[in-house]
Tab-separated table of C-alpha atoms in Angstrom:
chain	number	residue	atom	x	y	z
E	5	MET	CA	7.107	-0.151	10.179
E	6	PRO	CA	4.858	-0.280	8.208
E	7	HIS	CA	5.920	-1.147	4.682
E	8	LEU	CA	3.459	-0.150	1.970
E	9	VAL	CA	4.048	-1.977	-1.295
E	10	ILE	CA	1.936	-0.789	-4.193
E	11	GLU	CA	1.559	-3.058	-7.216
E	12	TYR	CA	-0.197	-1.573	-10.228
E	13	ALA	CA	-0.914	-2.293	-13.867
E	14	ALA	CA	1.881	-0.696	-15.886
E	15	THR	CA	-0.705	0.827	-18.231
E	16	LEU	CA	-1.760	3.126	-15.382
E	17	GLN	CA	1.496	5.060	-15.760
E	18	GLN	CA	-0.131	6.798	-18.736
E	19	GLN	CA	-3.165	8.018	-16.783
E	20	LEU	CA	-2.021	8.314	-13.175
E	21	ASP	CA	0.846	10.129	-11.479
E	22	ILE	CA	2.408	7.166	-9.675
E	23	GLN	CA	4.671	9.324	-7.483
E	24	THR	CA	1.597	11.187	-6.207
E	25	LEU	CA	-0.065	7.833	-5.514
E	26	VAL	CA	3.003	6.763	-3.511
E	27	ARG	CA	3.131	10.042	-1.571
E	28	ASN	CA	-0.583	9.998	-0.800
E	29	ALA	CA	-0.583	6.371	0.353
E	30	HIS	CA	2.472	7.122	2.493
E	31	GLN	CA	0.718	10.122	4.034
E	32	GLY	CA	-2.378	8.026	4.651
E	33	ALA	CA	-0.360	5.580	6.745
E	34	ILE	CA	1.062	8.511	8.693
E	35	ASN	CA	-2.419	10.014	9.098
E	36	SER	CA	-3.651	6.774	10.665
E	37	GLY	CA	-1.821	7.858	13.812
E	38	LEU	CA	-0.591	4.320	14.427
E	39	PHE	CA	3.081	4.762	13.528
E	40	ASN	CA	6.070	6.998	13.972
E	41	PRO	CA	6.098	8.959	10.682
E	42	ASN	CA	9.833	8.250	10.268
E	43	ALA	CA	9.129	4.505	10.280
E	44	VAL	CA	6.725	4.460	7.305
E	45	LYS	CA	8.210	3.109	4.057
E	46	THR	CA	6.344	3.156	0.740
E	47	ARG	CA	7.264	1.945	-2.737
E	48	ALA	CA	5.524	1.021	-5.964
E	49	TYR	CA	6.091	-1.558	-8.680
E	50	ALA	CA	4.548	-1.699	-12.124
E	51	CYS	CA	3.233	-5.054	-13.327
E	52	ASP	CA	3.673	-5.584	-17.057
E	53	ASN	CA	2.282	-9.110	-17.132
E	54	TYR	CA	-0.944	-10.056	-15.404
E	55	VAL	CA	-4.352	-11.659	-15.935
E	56	LEU	CA	-7.431	-10.279	-14.205
E	57	GLY	CA	-10.542	-12.398	-13.911
E	58	THR	CA	-12.359	-12.999	-17.179
E	59	GLY	CA	-10.953	-9.956	-18.908
E	60	HIS	CA	-13.464	-7.176	-18.169
E	61	VAL	CA	-11.067	-5.649	-15.622
E	62	SER	CA	-8.184	-4.047	-17.484
E	63	ASN	CA	-6.150	-2.403	-14.718
E	64	PHE	CA	-5.601	-2.584	-10.983
E	65	ILE	CA	-3.852	-1.226	-7.924
E	66	HIS	CA	-3.131	-3.442	-4.914
E	67	ILE	CA	-1.605	-2.035	-1.735
E	68	ARG	CA	-0.145	-4.452	0.782
E	69	ILE	CA	0.594	-2.914	4.168
E	70	SER	CA	2.959	-5.075	6.200
E	71	ILE	CA	3.078	-4.421	9.925
E	72	MET	CA	4.434	-6.072	13.050
E	73	PRO	CA	1.922	-8.123	15.077
E	74	GLY	CA	-0.028	-6.621	17.901
E	75	ARG	CA	-2.541	-4.273	16.298
E	76	THR	CA	-6.248	-4.847	16.820
E	77	ASP	CA	-8.637	-5.501	13.950
E	78	GLU	CA	-10.025	-2.016	14.536
E	79	GLN	CA	-6.549	-0.477	14.192
E	80	LYS	CA	-5.929	-2.438	10.995
E	81	GLN	CA	-9.237	-1.205	9.590
E	82	GLN	CA	-8.314	2.342	10.680
E	83	LEU	CA	-5.081	1.958	8.715
E	84	THR	CA	-6.705	0.708	5.509
E	85	GLN	CA	-9.353	3.433	5.714
E	86	ALA	CA	-6.723	6.161	6.221
E	87	VAL	CA	-4.738	4.952	3.213
E	88	TRP	CA	-7.904	4.559	1.126
E	89	HIS	CA	-9.064	8.090	1.921
E	90	SER	CA	-5.654	9.430	0.934
E	91	ILE	CA	-5.754	7.814	-2.527
E	92	ALA	CA	-9.477	7.648	-3.373
E	93	ALA	CA	-9.569	10.835	-5.439
E	94	LEU	CA	-6.616	9.649	-7.530
E	95	VAL	CA	-7.989	6.242	-8.448
E	96	ASP	CA	-11.492	7.023	-9.751
E	97	ASN	CA	-10.688	5.537	-13.162
E	98	VAL	CA	-8.935	2.408	-11.914
E	99	ASP	CA	-10.960	-0.761	-12.498
E	100	CYS	CA	-9.953	-2.528	-9.291
E	101	VAL	CA	-8.310	-1.151	-6.151
E	102	SER	CA	-7.561	-3.383	-3.178
E	103	LEU	CA	-5.771	-2.896	0.118
E	104	GLU	CA	-4.693	-5.414	2.725
E	105	VAL	CA	-2.912	-5.377	6.050
E	106	ALA	CA	-0.571	-8.309	6.619
E	107	GLU	CA	1.314	-9.105	9.791
E	108	LEU	CA	4.973	-9.956	9.486
E	109	HIS	CA	6.298	-13.031	11.230
E	110	GLN	CA	8.197	-11.240	13.981
E	111	PRO	CA	10.582	-14.081	14.948
E	112	SER	CA	11.911	-14.289	11.402
E	113	TYR	CA	11.860	-10.571	10.553
E	114	LEU	CA	15.301	-9.013	10.335
E	115	LYS	CA	16.085	-5.345	9.934
E	116	GLN	CA	19.547	-3.865	9.893
E	117	GLU	CA	20.115	-0.139	9.513
E	118	ARG	CA	23.355	1.698	9.035
């Protein structure tokens, strides 16, 4: 834990190195100091079809950070700030960047490793 899932406007692939975005966000979660580095998982998905507001926003990045319950609000803010600082220089030309921390429902969460 955590899982970082990055959704982004597919058009950003032409102006942004997505793999660097993934690596930097991943490192930001590690830099937060809240997790075992081996437990951090990060992936990104391009969105081809989307509508943003009234049309003046043409691209976006949204990072959802899913964690197990038990962190304080301050720790969650520490996490979003660490990830933000790790990606900020890369996303100067992105119209809208958002990050959120979401708690997983622990009783229904299942993980099986081999």
